[in-house]
Each structure stands twice: as C-alpha cells, then as structure tokens.
Short mmCIF file of C-alpha atoms and ligand atoms in Angstrom, two decimals:
data_model
loop_
_atom_site.label_atom_id
_atom_site.label_comp_id
_atom_site.label_asym_id
_atom_site.label_seq_id
_atom_site.Cartn_x
_atom_site.Cartn_y
_atom_site.Cartn_z
CA MET E 1 0.13 0.03 0.07
CA ASN E 2 1.06 3.55 -0.69
CA GLU E 3 2.46 5.38 2.23
CA PHE E 4 1.33 8.54 0.96
CA GLU E 5 -2.36 9.57 1.09
CA ARG E 6 -3.84 12.13 -1.13
CA TYR E 7 -6.37 14.10 0.66
CA GLY E 8 -8.84 15.77 -1.66
CA ASN E 9 -8.77 19.49 -2.16
CA LEU E 10 -11.09 22.39 -3.19
CA ILE E 11 -10.36 25.39 -5.33
CA VAL E 12 -12.59 28.18 -5.45
CA ILE E 13 -12.24 30.42 -8.32
CA SER E 14 -14.21 33.77 -8.67
CA GLY E 15 -13.96 36.82 -10.90
CA PRO E 16 -16.35 39.33 -12.72
CA SER E 17 -18.39 37.91 -15.60
CA GLY E 18 -16.57 37.88 -18.86
CA VAL E 19 -13.08 37.88 -17.26
CA GLY E 20 -12.13 34.56 -18.68
CA LYS E 21 -12.86 32.12 -16.11
CA SER E 22 -14.37 29.35 -18.29
CA THR E 23 -11.65 29.90 -21.10
CA LEU E 24 -8.94 29.68 -18.56
CA VAL E 25 -10.43 26.71 -16.65
CA ASN E 26 -10.80 24.79 -19.91
CA ARG E 27 -7.12 25.67 -20.79
CA VAL E 28 -5.78 24.32 -17.32
CA ARG E 29 -7.79 21.39 -17.74
CA GLN E 30 -5.61 20.20 -20.58
CA GLU E 31 -2.68 20.46 -18.18
CA LEU E 32 -4.26 18.75 -15.43
CA PRO E 33 -6.80 16.16 -17.04
CA ASP E 34 -7.77 14.60 -13.64
CA LEU E 35 -9.18 18.05 -12.32
CA GLN E 36 -12.65 17.57 -11.19
CA PHE E 37 -15.16 20.44 -12.07
CA SER E 38 -18.39 21.06 -10.17
CA ILE E 39 -21.25 21.59 -12.40
CA SER E 40 -23.46 24.17 -10.80
CA CYS E 41 -27.24 24.65 -10.89
CA THR E 42 -28.81 27.76 -12.45
CA THR E 43 -32.15 29.19 -13.11
CA ARG E 44 -30.60 31.36 -16.05
CA SER E 45 -31.31 30.08 -19.64
CA PRO E 46 -28.71 28.04 -21.64
CA ARG E 47 -26.25 30.03 -24.10
CA PRO E 48 -25.86 28.74 -27.49
CA GLY E 49 -23.62 25.85 -27.37
CA GLU E 50 -24.31 25.10 -23.68
CA MET E 51 -25.63 21.82 -22.53
CA HIS E 52 -27.42 20.65 -19.59
CA GLY E 53 -25.21 18.69 -17.40
CA ARG E 54 -22.11 20.05 -18.93
CA GLU E 55 -21.87 23.77 -18.42
CA TYR E 56 -24.67 23.75 -15.80
CA TYR E 57 -27.82 22.02 -14.56
CA PHE E 58 -30.25 24.37 -16.04
CA LEU E 59 -33.24 24.49 -13.68
CA THR E 60 -36.64 26.09 -13.29
CA PRO E 61 -36.93 28.30 -10.27
CA GLU E 62 -39.32 25.68 -8.67
CA GLU E 63 -36.83 23.07 -9.09
CA PHE E 64 -34.16 25.22 -7.82
CA GLU E 65 -36.17 26.17 -4.56
CA ALA E 66 -36.94 22.34 -4.13
CA LYS E 67 -33.07 21.66 -3.85
CA VAL E 68 -32.67 24.64 -1.46
CA GLN E 69 -35.48 23.27 0.75
CA ALA E 70 -34.01 19.59 0.73
CA GLY E 71 -30.76 21.07 1.68
CA GLU E 72 -29.02 19.87 -1.34
CA PHE E 73 -26.72 22.95 -1.71
CA LEU E 74 -23.12 23.55 -0.41
CA GLU E 75 -23.72 27.35 -1.09
CA TYR E 76 -26.05 29.31 -3.39
CA ALA E 77 -26.63 32.95 -4.35
CA GLY E 78 -28.72 35.23 -6.23
CA ILE E 79 -26.79 36.91 -9.08
CA PHE E 80 -27.97 39.01 -11.79
CA SER E 81 -31.67 38.27 -10.92
CA ARG E 82 -31.02 34.53 -11.35
CA ARG E 83 -30.10 31.85 -8.87
CA TYR E 84 -26.95 29.87 -8.75
CA GLY E 85 -25.84 27.07 -6.43
CA THR E 86 -23.39 24.16 -5.88
CA LEU E 87 -24.63 20.89 -5.06
CA LYS E 88 -23.17 18.78 -2.17
CA SER E 89 -23.18 15.82 -4.35
CA GLU E 90 -20.92 17.54 -7.05
CA VAL E 91 -18.25 18.22 -4.39
CA LEU E 92 -18.46 16.11 -1.08
CA SER E 93 -17.72 12.48 -2.36
CA ARG E 94 -15.02 13.65 -4.80
CA LEU E 95 -13.08 15.22 -2.06
CA GLU E 96 -13.40 12.05 0.04
CA LYS E 97 -11.98 10.08 -2.88
CA GLY E 98 -8.90 12.42 -2.76
CA GLU E 99 -9.61 14.45 -5.78
CA GLN E 100 -9.09 18.01 -6.39
CA VAL E 101 -12.33 19.98 -7.10
CA LEU E 102 -12.84 23.25 -8.75
CA LEU E 103 -15.68 25.56 -8.17
CA ASP E 104 -16.40 28.60 -10.38
CA ILE E 105 -18.61 30.58 -8.17
CA ASP E 106 -19.08 34.38 -7.21
CA VAL E 107 -18.07 36.14 -4.12
CA GLN E 108 -21.18 35.63 -2.19
CA GLY E 109 -20.68 31.86 -2.69
CA ALA E 110 -16.99 32.11 -1.91
CA LYS E 111 -17.67 33.94 1.35
CA GLN E 112 -20.21 31.27 2.42
CA ILE E 113 -17.38 28.65 1.85
CA ARG E 114 -14.89 30.84 3.62
CA ALA E 115 -17.27 31.19 6.58
CA ALA E 116 -17.70 27.41 6.74
CA ALA E 117 -13.83 27.04 6.69
CA GLU E 118 -13.59 29.26 9.72
CA LYS E 119 -15.60 26.66 11.68
CA SER E 120 -13.90 23.69 10.36
CA PRO E 121 -9.86 23.35 10.42
CA GLU E 122 -10.15 20.46 8.05
CA LEU E 123 -12.25 22.35 5.49
CA ALA E 124 -9.82 25.25 5.90
CA ARG E 125 -6.78 23.12 5.30
CA SER E 126 -8.29 21.67 2.28
CA VAL E 127 -9.54 24.91 0.38
CA ARG E 128 -7.91 27.89 -1.35
CA PHE E 129 -9.61 30.67 -3.15
CA VAL E 130 -8.28 32.37 -6.43
CA LEU E 131 -9.43 35.58 -7.89
CA ILE E 132 -9.42 35.95 -11.70
CA ALA E 133 -9.02 39.65 -12.35
CA PRO E 134 -9.04 41.53 -15.73
CA PRO E 135 -6.04 43.62 -16.92
CA SER E 136 -8.61 46.62 -16.79
CA LEU E 137 -12.16 47.42 -16.81
CA GLU E 138 -12.12 48.46 -20.40
CA THR E 139 -10.68 44.94 -21.33
CA LEU E 140 -13.37 43.41 -19.26
CA GLU E 141 -16.11 45.32 -21.27
CA GLN E 142 -14.47 44.26 -24.73
CA ARG E 143 -14.66 40.60 -23.73
CA LEU E 144 -18.15 40.64 -22.27
CA ARG E 145 -19.23 42.43 -25.65
CA GLY E 146 -16.95 40.24 -27.66
CA ARG E 147 -18.51 37.09 -26.30
CA GLY E 148 -21.90 38.58 -27.50
CA SER E 149 -23.76 36.34 -25.13
CA GLU E 150 -25.77 38.93 -23.12
CA THR E 151 -28.64 41.45 -23.74
CA GLU E 152 -27.55 44.89 -23.09
CA GLU E 153 -29.53 44.75 -19.74
CA GLN E 154 -27.62 41.76 -18.62
CA LEU E 155 -24.35 43.33 -19.84
CA GLN E 156 -24.84 46.53 -17.93
CA LEU E 157 -25.75 44.48 -14.72
CA ARG E 158 -22.59 42.19 -15.12
CA LEU E 159 -20.20 45.39 -15.62
CA GLY E 160 -21.98 47.23 -12.80
CA ALA E 161 -20.99 44.19 -10.45
CA ALA E 162 -17.59 43.73 -11.60
CA LYS E 163 -15.90 46.64 -9.46
CA ALA E 164 -17.89 45.43 -6.55
CA GLU E 165 -16.66 41.86 -6.98
CA LEU E 166 -13.01 42.91 -7.38
CA SER E 167 -13.15 45.12 -4.25
CA ASN E 168 -13.60 41.84 -2.29
CA TYR E 169 -10.05 40.70 -3.46
CA LYS E 170 -8.92 40.50 0.38
CA ILE E 171 -10.82 37.17 0.98
CA TYR E 172 -8.92 35.34 -1.70
CA ASP E 173 -5.48 33.76 -1.17
CA TYR E 174 -4.30 34.25 -4.89
CA ILE E 175 -4.93 36.73 -7.67
CA VAL E 176 -4.44 35.68 -11.20
CA VAL E 177 -4.64 38.45 -13.80
CA ASN E 178 -6.12 37.07 -17.08
CA ASP E 179 -4.24 39.26 -19.44
CA ASP E 180 -2.38 36.60 -21.83
CA LEU E 181 -4.39 33.60 -21.76
CA GLU E 182 -1.32 31.13 -21.65
CA ARG E 183 0.63 33.12 -19.10
CA ALA E 184 -2.45 33.35 -16.74
CA ALA E 185 -3.17 29.61 -17.39
CA GLY E 186 0.30 28.65 -16.43
CA GLU E 187 0.06 30.52 -13.13
CA LEU E 188 -3.28 29.00 -12.21
CA THR E 189 -1.94 25.68 -13.11
CA ALA E 190 0.97 26.34 -10.88
CA VAL E 191 -1.38 27.18 -7.92
CA LEU E 192 -3.33 24.07 -8.50
CA ARG E 193 -0.34 21.79 -8.71
CA SER E 194 1.46 23.42 -5.50
CA PHE E 195 -1.71 23.03 -3.56
CA ARG E 196 -1.93 19.45 -4.61
CA ASN E 197 1.58 19.01 -3.10
CA LEU E 198 0.66 20.64 0.14
CA THR E 199 -2.38 18.45 0.65
CA SER E 200 -0.99 15.37 -0.44
CA THR E 201 0.39 14.25 2.99
CA LEU E 202 1.85 11.32 4.77
CA LYS E 203 -0.65 8.93 6.18
CA LYS E 204 -1.74 10.02 9.70
CA GLU E 205 -0.44 6.83 11.23
CA LEU E 206 3.15 7.58 10.33
CA PHE E 207 3.13 10.55 12.66
CA GLN E 208 1.87 8.56 15.57
P1 ADP M 301 -16.24 33.95 -17.80
O1 ADP M 301 -16.32 32.48 -17.70
O2 ADP M 301 -15.36 34.70 -16.78
O3 ADP M 301 -17.58 34.65 -18.00
P2 ADP M 301 -15.33 33.62 -20.50
O4 ADP M 301 -14.40 32.41 -20.36
O5 ADP M 301 -16.64 33.26 -21.04
O6 ADP M 301 -15.59 34.46 -19.21
O7 ADP M 301 -14.60 34.79 -21.54
C1 ADP M 301 -15.35 36.00 -21.92
C2 ADP M 301 -14.63 36.23 -23.25
O8 ADP M 301 -13.38 36.71 -23.16
C3 ADP M 301 -14.64 35.02 -24.29
O9 ADP M 301 -15.21 35.44 -25.44
C4 ADP M 301 -13.41 34.78 -24.23
O10 ADP M 301 -12.98 33.90 -25.56
C5 ADP M 301 -12.45 36.01 -24.10
N1 ADP M 301 -11.22 35.74 -23.39
C6 ADP M 301 -11.09 35.05 -22.19
N2 ADP M 301 -9.68 34.92 -21.66
C7 ADP M 301 -8.98 35.72 -22.57
C8 ADP M 301 -7.71 36.42 -22.63
N3 ADP M 301 -6.83 36.08 -21.87
N4 ADP M 301 -7.47 37.11 -23.78
C9 ADP M 301 -8.49 37.65 -24.62
N5 ADP M 301 -9.67 37.07 -24.78
C10 ADP M 301 -10.06 36.27 -23.59
P1 5GP M 302 -22.61 32.93 -15.99
O1 5GP M 302 -24.10 33.28 -15.98
O2 5GP M 302 -21.82 34.01 -16.68
O3 5GP M 302 -22.17 31.49 -16.39
O4 5GP M 302 -22.06 33.11 -14.36
C1 5GP M 302 -22.35 34.35 -13.58
C2 5GP M 302 -21.61 34.12 -12.31
O5 5GP M 302 -22.15 33.21 -11.43
C3 5GP M 302 -20.19 33.94 -12.43
O6 5GP M 302 -19.52 34.90 -11.43
C4 5GP M 302 -20.07 32.51 -11.87
O7 5GP M 302 -18.86 32.53 -11.17
C5 5GP M 302 -21.31 32.37 -10.92
N1 5GP M 302 -21.55 31.16 -10.40
C6 5GP M 302 -21.93 30.17 -11.30
N2 5GP M 302 -22.08 28.96 -10.51
C7 5GP M 302 -22.22 29.27 -9.24
C8 5GP M 302 -22.66 28.68 -8.21
O8 5GP M 302 -22.87 27.58 -8.06
N3 5GP M 302 -22.73 29.50 -7.08
C9 5GP M 302 -22.45 30.82 -6.78
N4 5GP M 302 -22.41 31.31 -5.93
N5 5GP M 302 -21.90 31.49 -7.97
C10 5GP M 302 -22.05 30.79 -9.29
#
C-alpha cells in the first residue's frame, strides 16, 4: 500500500463575468486532466452551445427552490436576478476520494465557503480561493461584448457588479490577472499543482 495519502482539495475561483474564467479553466484542464469540475445549478437560460449537465444543470425556479428546501446545496446565491448554486453531491464524495475539485462561483458563494472553513480546521486546510482579475475594466467590457452572449441589460448588470466583486479581493488567497491566456493559465496551473503537493500528506499513522 502506498504510504502517501492524497487528501482531496477544493479550489474556489471567482471573478467578474466575462473575465475569462471558463476559458482559463478549460485551458488548465488540458494540463491537469484529472481536475474535477463541479457543475452548478442555475435558473438562467442556456447560451448557444451550452448543454444541460455539461456547463450547468439548467433548472426552473421551482426546481431550484426544491433543492434549497431539501438542503442539497453547499452554497447558493442570487446573481444578476437569477439563482446559482453548488450541489453537495458535486463536491463532497470527490473530496473524500482524494480528488481536486474546482468551483467557479461568485464572491457571495466564496464568502459562504470561507465562513464554513472558519468553523472547520479540516476544511480550512483543504480549500484555497483564487480571484481572476481583468487587466483593466475596459478589457473586461470588450471581452463581455465580444462574447456577444448577453442582452444589453444583462451586460450592464454584469459590468456594474464587476467593481464590487473585485473590491472583495482580500478574501482570496491568490489573484491571477487574465491578461495573456497562456501566461495566466500557467499561473493558475502552478497554484493548483502546488496546492496538490501541500495537501498530499503522509498517512496520519506515520506521525503517531
Ligand atoms: P467568464 O467565464 O469569466 O464569464 P469567458 O471564459 O466566457 O468568461 O470569457 C469571456 C470572453 O473573453 C470570451 O469571448 C473569451 O474567448 C474571451 N477571453 C477569455 N480570456 C481571454 C484572454 N486572456 N485574452 C483575450 N480574450 C479572452
Ligand atoms: P454565468 O451566468 O456568466 O455563467 O455566471 C455568472 C456568475 O455566476 C459567475 O460569476 C459565476 O462564477 C457565478 N456562478 C456560477 N455558478 C455558481 C454557483 O454555483 N454558485 C455561486 N455562488 N455562483 C456561481
């Protein structure tokens, strides 16, 4: 039996809409193929090319509320007049199996997990928070417009929220600026690799 035990760990990434989180994470997954990705629930409509069960579980408001009532969410939040949430079933069993699980959630969700970690030393040891920042607010607007996925109303909501989100940078352990995709993906991959090493620990019995 291997004397080393790999404990699971959780990487929470946040950043303003349009900063490039999905693009970066897809790039990082090419480097770390065993990285697990938690698929969130949302009440927003799918964008062209998005699939139920791949990018999100797309739920009706009633289906979402039923999961809230049943206690199925690790965290959930109201964002841009829609609801988003992380299912416990997407995260907990994978952590127990020793896997690295990545959550792409907003700052309200990150704060909920931070608060839970403050009550649990074991969780605190197993979670790191990464903020993805744009090189400038102008670049963010260009990317969001360039993606062409939002109505003008949703676009304004997203740009309006960006500054407030970035002002929460202090709750994050790392800030990665998504300027050049390859450079930023390299930095994020390094954070994930280093955290794997930190949480890959000798079996407890060896210390006794
Ligand atoms: P998010 O998931 O944060 O909402 P996306 O990954 O959808 O953002 O990216 C928003 C837009 O910006 C997309 O059109 C994407 O191709 C583009 N993009 C992402 N990263 C970069 C980058 N480093 N340089 C230029 N364009 C980028
Ligand atoms: P989008 O609609 O652009 O896919 O995502 C909008 C915002 O919702 C992003 O900031 C994203 O990080 C956040 N988000 C996605 N899934 C979740 C989730 O499960 N919980 C929380 N709190 N935020 C989420």
